[in-house]
Coordinates of C-alpha atoms and ligand atoms in Angstrom, one line a residue:
M627 CA -17.4 -6.8 28.3
L628 CA -17.1 -6.3 24.5
P629 CA -14.9 -3.4 23.3
D630 CA -16.9 -0.3 22.4
F631 CA -16.3 -0.8 18.6
V632 CA -18.0 -4.2 18.7
S633 CA -21.8 -4.7 18.4
P634 CA -23.5 -8.0 19.1
Q635 CA -26.3 -9.3 16.9
A636 CA -25.8 -6.7 14.2
D637 CA -27.9 -6.2 11.1
L638 CA -25.8 -6.7 8.0
A639 CA -28.3 -5.5 5.5
P640 CA -26.8 -2.0 5.3
Y641 CA -23.3 -3.5 4.9
N642 CA -23.9 -5.3 1.6
T643 CA -24.8 -3.5 -1.6
L644 CA -27.1 -6.3 -2.7
A645 CA -29.1 -5.5 0.4
L646 CA -29.7 -9.1 1.5
P647 CA -30.9 -9.6 5.0
A648 CA -28.6 -11.3 7.5
R649 CA -27.2 -10.8 11.0
A650 CA -23.7 -11.1 12.4
G651 CA -23.0 -12.6 15.8
F652 CA -20.6 -9.6 16.3
L653 CA -19.9 -6.7 14.1
A654 CA -16.5 -5.0 14.8
R655 CA -16.0 -1.6 13.2
I656 CA -12.2 -1.4 12.7
H657 CA -10.8 2.1 12.5
S658 CA -7.2 1.3 13.4
V659 CA -4.6 -1.5 13.5
E660 CA -4.6 -1.2 17.3
Q661 CA -8.3 -2.2 17.4
L662 CA -7.4 -5.4 15.5
A663 CA -4.8 -6.2 18.2
T664 CA -7.4 -5.4 21.0
L665 CA -9.8 -7.9 19.3
M666 CA -7.2 -10.6 19.1
R667 CA -6.6 -10.4 22.8
H668 CA -10.3 -10.5 23.6
P669 CA -11.7 -13.9 25.0
E670 CA -14.9 -13.6 23.0
F671 CA -12.9 -13.5 19.7
A672 CA -11.0 -16.7 20.3
G673 CA -12.2 -19.7 18.4
R674 CA -15.1 -17.9 16.7
P675 CA -15.4 -17.7 12.9
R676 CA -14.4 -14.4 11.3
F677 CA -15.0 -12.6 8.1
V678 CA -13.3 -9.5 6.8
L679 CA -15.7 -7.1 5.2
G680 CA -14.8 -4.1 3.1
G681 CA -17.6 -2.1 1.3
G682 CA -19.8 -5.2 0.9
S683 CA -20.0 -4.5 -2.8
N684 CA -18.9 -7.9 -4.0
L685 CA -20.7 -10.0 -1.4
I686 CA -23.7 -12.4 -1.2
L687 CA -25.0 -13.0 2.3
A688 CA -26.3 -16.6 2.5
G689 CA -27.8 -16.1 6.0
D690 CA -26.8 -15.2 9.5
F691 CA -23.1 -15.4 10.4
P692 CA -22.5 -16.6 13.9
G693 CA -19.0 -15.1 14.3
F694 CA -17.2 -11.8 14.0
V695 CA -17.5 -9.6 11.0
L696 CA -14.6 -7.2 10.8
N697 CA -15.8 -4.1 8.9
M698 CA -12.6 -2.5 7.8
R699 CA -12.7 1.3 8.1
I700 CA -9.0 2.2 8.7
P701 CA -8.6 5.6 7.0
G702 CA -5.6 7.2 5.3
K703 CA -4.0 7.8 1.9
R704 CA -0.5 9.1 1.5
W705 CA 2.5 9.7 -0.8
L706 CA 5.2 7.3 0.3
G707 CA 8.0 8.4 -2.1
E708 CA 9.3 8.1 -5.6
D709 CA 12.2 6.9 -7.7
A710 CA 13.3 7.7 -11.2
D711 CA 10.4 5.6 -12.7
C712 CA 7.5 5.5 -10.3
V713 CA 5.6 7.2 -7.6
Y714 CA 4.5 5.1 -4.5
L715 CA 1.2 5.7 -2.9
A716 CA -0.5 4.0 0.0
A717 CA -4.1 3.5 0.8
A718 CA -5.3 2.2 4.2
A719 CA -7.7 -0.7 3.9
G720 CA -10.8 1.2 4.8
E721 CA -10.4 4.0 2.2
S722 CA -13.0 4.1 -0.5
W723 CA -11.3 2.8 -3.7
S724 CA -13.2 5.4 -5.8
D725 CA -12.1 8.3 -3.5
F726 CA -8.5 7.0 -3.6
V727 CA -8.5 7.0 -7.4
D728 CA -10.0 10.5 -7.5
W729 CA -7.3 11.7 -5.1
T730 CA -4.5 10.2 -7.2
L731 CA -5.8 12.0 -10.3
A732 CA -6.4 15.3 -8.5
S733 CA -2.9 15.1 -7.1
G734 CA -1.3 14.7 -10.6
W735 CA -0.5 11.0 -10.3
P736 CA -2.3 9.3 -13.3
G737 CA -2.4 5.6 -13.9
L738 CA -5.6 4.4 -12.2
E739 CA -8.1 6.4 -14.4
N740 CA -9.6 3.3 -16.1
L741 CA -10.4 1.9 -12.6
V742 CA -12.3 5.0 -11.5
G743 CA -15.7 4.6 -9.9
I744 CA -15.5 1.0 -8.8
P745 CA -17.4 0.6 -5.5
G746 CA -15.7 -0.9 -2.5
T747 CA -12.7 -0.4 -0.3
A748 CA -9.0 -0.2 -1.2
G749 CA -8.2 -3.1 1.2
A750 CA -10.7 -5.4 -0.6
A751 CA -9.7 -4.4 -4.1
P752 CA -6.6 -6.7 -4.5
I753 CA -8.4 -9.8 -3.1
Q754 CA -10.4 -10.2 -6.3
N755 CA -8.0 -8.1 -8.4
I756 CA -10.6 -5.6 -9.5
G757 CA -10.5 -4.7 -13.1
A758 CA -12.4 -2.6 -15.7
Y759 CA -11.9 -1.1 -19.1
G760 CA -8.7 -2.8 -19.9
A761 CA -6.9 -2.4 -16.6
E762 CA -6.5 -4.5 -13.4
I763 CA -5.3 -3.4 -10.0
S764 CA -2.5 -6.1 -10.1
E765 CA -0.6 -4.1 -12.7
F766 CA -0.1 -1.2 -10.3
L767 CA 0.2 -3.1 -7.0
H768 CA 3.6 -2.8 -5.2
R769 CA 2.9 -4.2 -1.8
I770 CA 0.1 -5.4 0.5
V771 CA 0.5 -5.1 4.3
A772 CA -1.6 -7.6 6.2
L773 CA -1.9 -8.7 9.8
D774 CA -1.7 -12.4 10.6
M775 CA -4.8 -12.8 12.8
A776 CA -4.7 -16.5 13.1
R777 CA -1.1 -16.9 14.4
D778 CA 1.0 -14.2 16.0
G779 CA -0.7 -11.0 15.1
K780 CA 2.4 -9.8 13.2
T781 CA 2.4 -7.8 10.1
R782 CA 3.4 -9.4 6.9
A783 CA 4.2 -7.7 3.5
F784 CA 3.1 -9.4 0.2
T785 CA 4.6 -8.4 -3.1
A786 CA 2.5 -8.4 -6.3
R787 CA 4.3 -11.7 -7.1
D788 CA 3.3 -13.2 -3.7
C789 CA -0.3 -12.4 -4.4
A790 CA -0.3 -14.6 -7.6
F791 CA -2.9 -12.5 -9.3
D792 CA -5.2 -13.8 -12.0
Y793 CA -8.5 -12.6 -13.5
R794 CA -10.6 -11.6 -10.5
D795 CA -8.4 -13.8 -8.3
S796 CA -5.5 -13.7 -5.9
I797 CA -3.9 -15.9 -3.3
F798 CA -6.1 -14.1 -0.7
K799 CA -9.2 -15.4 -2.4
R800 CA -7.8 -18.7 -3.5
E801 CA -6.7 -19.6 0.0
G802 CA -10.0 -18.3 1.5
W803 CA -8.2 -15.9 3.8
H804 CA -11.0 -13.3 3.3
L805 CA -13.4 -16.0 4.6
S806 CA -11.3 -17.3 7.4
G807 CA -9.9 -13.9 8.6
R808 CA -6.4 -15.4 8.4
Y809 CA -4.7 -12.3 6.9
V810 CA -6.4 -9.0 7.3
I811 CA -5.2 -6.5 4.8
T812 CA -4.4 -3.2 6.5
E813 CA -2.7 -1.2 3.7
V814 CA -2.1 -1.4 0.0
V815 CA 0.8 0.3 -1.7
F816 CA 0.6 1.2 -5.4
R817 CA 3.4 2.0 -7.9
L818 CA 2.4 4.3 -10.6
P819 CA 4.8 4.7 -13.5
K820 CA 5.8 8.2 -14.3
A821 CA 5.9 7.4 -18.0
W822 CA 2.1 7.5 -18.3
R823 CA 0.4 6.0 -21.3
A824 CA -3.3 6.1 -22.1
R825 CA -5.1 2.7 -22.1
A826 CA -7.7 3.2 -24.8
A827 CA -7.7 -0.2 -26.4
Y828 CA -11.1 -1.2 -24.7
G829 CA -13.7 -1.1 -27.5
E830 CA -16.1 1.3 -25.8
I831 CA -13.4 3.7 -24.8
G832 CA -12.0 3.8 -28.3
A833 CA -15.4 4.4 -29.7
E834 CA -16.2 7.2 -27.3
L835 CA -12.8 8.9 -28.0
A836 CA -13.6 8.8 -31.7
R837 CA -17.0 10.2 -31.1
R838 CA -15.5 13.1 -29.1
G839 CA -12.8 13.6 -31.7
I840 CA -10.0 13.1 -29.1
Q841 CA -6.7 11.5 -30.4
N842 CA -4.4 11.9 -27.4
P843 CA -6.6 11.7 -24.3
A844 CA -5.5 13.1 -21.0
P845 CA -6.0 11.0 -17.8
A846 CA -8.9 13.2 -16.8
E847 CA -10.6 12.7 -20.1
L848 CA -10.3 8.9 -19.8
A849 CA -11.6 9.1 -16.2
Q850 CA -14.6 11.1 -17.5
I851 CA -15.3 8.6 -20.3
V852 CA -15.1 5.6 -17.9
T853 CA -17.3 7.4 -15.4
A854 CA -19.9 8.0 -18.2
L855 CA -19.8 4.5 -19.5
R856 CA -20.2 3.1 -16.0
A857 CA -23.2 5.4 -15.3
Q858 CA -24.9 4.2 -18.6
K859 CA -24.8 0.5 -17.7
L860 CA -24.1 -0.2 -14.1
P861 CA -26.9 0.6 -11.7
D862 CA -26.0 2.6 -8.6
P863 CA -26.4 0.2 -5.7
R864 CA -27.9 3.0 -3.6
A865 CA -30.8 3.3 -6.1
L866 CA -31.0 -0.4 -7.2
P867 CA -29.1 -2.8 -4.9
N868 CA -26.6 -5.1 -6.7
A869 CA -23.1 -6.5 -6.4
G870 CA -21.7 -5.6 -9.8
S871 CA -21.0 -8.4 -12.2
F872 CA -22.8 -11.4 -10.8
F873 CA -20.8 -13.9 -13.0
Q874 CA -17.2 -14.0 -14.2
N875 CA -16.5 -13.9 -17.9
P876 CA -15.8 -17.6 -18.5
K877 CA -12.4 -18.7 -19.8
V878 CA -12.7 -21.6 -22.3
P879 CA -10.2 -23.4 -24.5
A880 CA -9.5 -21.7 -27.8
R881 CA -10.9 -24.5 -29.9
F882 CA -14.2 -24.4 -28.0
A883 CA -14.4 -20.6 -28.5
A884 CA -13.7 -20.9 -32.2
A885 CA -16.5 -23.4 -32.7
L886 CA -18.9 -21.3 -30.7
Q887 CA -18.0 -18.2 -32.6
S888 CA -18.5 -19.9 -35.9
A889 CA -22.1 -20.8 -34.8
H890 CA -22.6 -17.3 -33.2
P891 CA -20.5 -14.8 -35.1
S892 CA -21.4 -11.8 -32.9
L893 CA -20.1 -13.6 -29.7
P894 CA -17.5 -11.3 -28.1
C895 CA -14.2 -13.3 -27.5
Y896 CA -11.1 -12.1 -25.8
P897 CA -7.9 -14.2 -26.4
Q898 CA -5.9 -14.5 -23.2
P899 CA -2.1 -14.6 -22.7
D900 CA -2.4 -18.3 -21.5
G901 CA -3.9 -19.4 -24.9
S902 CA -7.5 -19.6 -23.5
V903 CA -10.3 -17.3 -24.6
K904 CA -12.6 -15.3 -22.4
L905 CA -16.2 -15.0 -23.5
A906 CA -18.6 -12.2 -22.6
A907 CA -21.0 -13.7 -20.0
A908 CA -23.3 -10.7 -20.5
W909 CA -23.7 -11.6 -24.2
L910 CA -24.4 -15.2 -23.4
I911 CA -27.0 -14.3 -20.8
E912 CA -28.7 -11.8 -23.1
Q913 CA -29.0 -14.4 -25.8
T914 CA -31.0 -16.7 -23.4
G915 CA -33.5 -13.9 -22.9
W916 CA -32.7 -13.3 -19.2
K917 CA -31.6 -9.7 -19.7
G918 CA -34.2 -7.4 -18.0
R919 CA -36.2 -10.4 -16.7
N920 CA -37.1 -11.0 -13.1
L921 CA -37.6 -14.1 -11.0
G922 CA -39.0 -13.6 -7.5
A923 CA -37.6 -10.3 -6.1
V924 CA -34.5 -10.3 -8.2
G925 CA -33.7 -9.8 -11.9
M926 CA -30.9 -9.4 -14.5
H927 CA -30.4 -5.7 -15.2
E928 CA -31.9 -4.2 -18.3
Q929 CA -28.8 -2.3 -19.3
Q930 CA -26.2 -4.9 -18.3
A931 CA -27.3 -8.6 -18.4
L932 CA -24.4 -9.6 -16.1
V933 CA -25.7 -7.6 -13.1
L934 CA -28.2 -9.2 -10.8
V935 CA -30.3 -6.6 -9.1
N936 CA -32.5 -6.8 -6.0
R937 CA -35.9 -5.3 -6.9
G938 CA -36.8 -5.0 -3.3
G939 CA -37.0 -7.3 -0.3
A940 CA -35.0 -10.2 -2.0
S941 CA -33.8 -13.2 0.0
Y942 CA -30.7 -15.3 -0.5
H943 CA -33.1 -18.0 -2.0
D944 CA -34.3 -15.5 -4.6
V945 CA -30.7 -15.0 -5.6
L946 CA -29.9 -18.7 -5.7
N947 CA -33.0 -19.4 -7.8
L948 CA -32.2 -16.8 -10.4
S949 CA -28.5 -17.7 -10.4
R950 CA -29.4 -21.3 -11.1
A951 CA -32.0 -20.5 -13.8
V952 CA -29.5 -18.3 -15.7
R953 CA -26.7 -20.8 -15.4
E954 CA -28.9 -23.6 -16.6
A955 CA -30.1 -21.5 -19.6
V956 CA -26.6 -20.5 -20.6
F957 CA -25.3 -24.1 -20.2
A958 CA -28.3 -25.5 -22.2
R959 CA -27.8 -23.1 -25.1
F960 CA -24.0 -22.8 -25.2
G961 CA -22.5 -25.6 -23.1
V962 CA -20.7 -23.0 -21.0
S963 CA -20.7 -23.0 -17.2
L964 CA -20.9 -19.6 -15.5
I965 CA -19.2 -19.1 -12.2
P966 CA -20.5 -16.5 -9.7
E967 CA -18.2 -13.6 -9.3
P968 CA -19.0 -12.2 -5.8
V969 CA -17.9 -13.9 -2.5
T970 CA -20.6 -15.8 -0.7
L971 CA -20.7 -15.6 3.1
A972 CA -22.4 -18.4 4.9
A973 CA -22.3 -19.9 8.4
P974 CA -19.1 -22.0 8.3
S975 CA -20.9 -25.3 9.1
R976 CA -22.9 -25.0 5.9
A977 CA -19.6 -24.5 4.1
V978 CA -21.1 -22.6 1.2
V979 CA -18.4 -20.8 -0.8
A980 CA -20.3 -19.8 -3.8
P981 CA -23.8 -20.6 -5.0
E982 CA -24.0 -23.4 -7.5
K983 CA -20.3 -23.7 -8.4
Ligands
EPU2151 N1 -22.9 -7.2 -23.7 C1 -24.0 -7.8 -24.1 N2 -25.2 -7.6 -23.3 C2 -25.1 -6.9 -22.2 C3 -23.9 -6.3 -21.8 C4 -22.8 -6.5 -22.5 O1 -24.1 -8.5 -25.1 O2 -26.2 -6.8 -21.5 C5 -21.6 -7.4 -24.5 C6 -21.0 -6.1 -24.8 O3 -21.6 -5.6 -26.1 C7 -19.6 -6.4 -24.9 C8 -19.4 -7.5 -24.0 O4 -20.7 -8.0 -23.7 O5 -19.2 -6.9 -26.2 C9 -18.7 -7.1 -22.7 O6 -19.5 -6.1 -22.0 P1 -18.9 -5.0 -21.0 O7 -17.9 -4.2 -21.8 O8 -20.0 -4.2 -20.5 O9 -18.1 -5.8 -19.9 P2 -18.4 -7.1 -19.1 O10 -17.5 -8.2 -19.6 O11 -19.8 -7.4 -19.1 C10 -16.5 -6.6 -17.4 C11 -16.3 -6.6 -15.9 C12 -17.0 -5.4 -15.3 C13 -16.3 -4.2 -15.9 C14 -16.5 -4.2 -17.4 C15 -15.9 -3.0 -18.1 C16 -16.3 -9.0 -15.3 C17 -17.0 -10.1 -14.6 N3 -17.0 -7.8 -15.3 O12 -17.9 -6.7 -17.6 O13 -16.6 -5.4 -13.9 O14 -16.9 -3.0 -15.3 O15 -16.0 -5.4 -17.9 O16 -14.5 -3.3 -18.2 O17 -15.1 -9.1 -15.7 C18 -17.5 -6.2 -11.8 O18 -16.5 -7.0 -11.8 O19 -18.3 -6.2 -10.9 C19 -17.7 -5.3 -12.9 C20 -18.7 -4.5 -13.1

């Protein structure tokens, strides 16, 4: 008999913010670490594919998944301690990231205000190193606690260094641990410096501060500005299903970026510490005319060309077709290859990792 927190043949449509149709062989709603241990001992669990699911806000479902989907719902957020420089705060994997950030701000621990309002869970956030408005989660990460589900079921701690973070990337994503269910993140610990400084370098934040006549913004003011900016451009998945940015901002060699920018002076370019240059994928897409256009039941959003939206009843093939059309248009015009940003979940035998890589 299956444990009572596991449902066979479960509908995954409500579990992905792009609202694609798919079923899971088994859906386990995980509310505690003990339930993970129960699952590991269960004979049905052995040898079946697994996938660890947070809020489903960065996910493309490529069809039915025959194995176990572990929907992480472990609750809890707490103050762990402090030293002279920092305060340490823990979020259990199932906490809503957005609620966690709101809690830190309301409790008087600023630092995460630029990352306010990002959908998804705290446990999923480090996997793709979520970032927005000039900040990334990796800058504040102290430790990740994860359970080794493939071997001994023991807990392992990862430091920020162990995670080898990069732009929308970490060792968890690179090694495919989110797809294989090897390490299941149960808790994330943040270190917020007591010497707070406003991060206002992001163009739109600076412009909004100037417009409001604010010179030394408080954390709450920055949170409010970020919330307003997000609301202007990023569609609420409850009203218009989407998975946030559908493509990464491509990193290209500096010489290539310089040549492109001399041909297209308004192309936004962001020099990176490693000498490469990040280009604004939204700008590239908008230039090809795909902003606000539909193909099948999906389209690129009219306020943010980087966001692919489900206009109603979309299938994975709709998503694949539009993704392909946009990538081809951008490549034909600029010679730049766009890489999808969300994780794609497919039946393991089909070995799809991302559409059209
Ligand atoms: N732009 C356009 N057309 C558009 C939208 C934007 O030309 O339709 C231009 C803007 O004028 C700007 C540039 O593109 O010069 C960048 O736009 P924006 O500031 O909106 O950010 P983005 O690069 O498109 C990234 C993240 C978002 C994050 C925002 C804000 C990625 C893949 N996306 O988008 O993250 O919220 O910056 O910091 O890095 C997500 O990952 O799901 C996500 C929403």
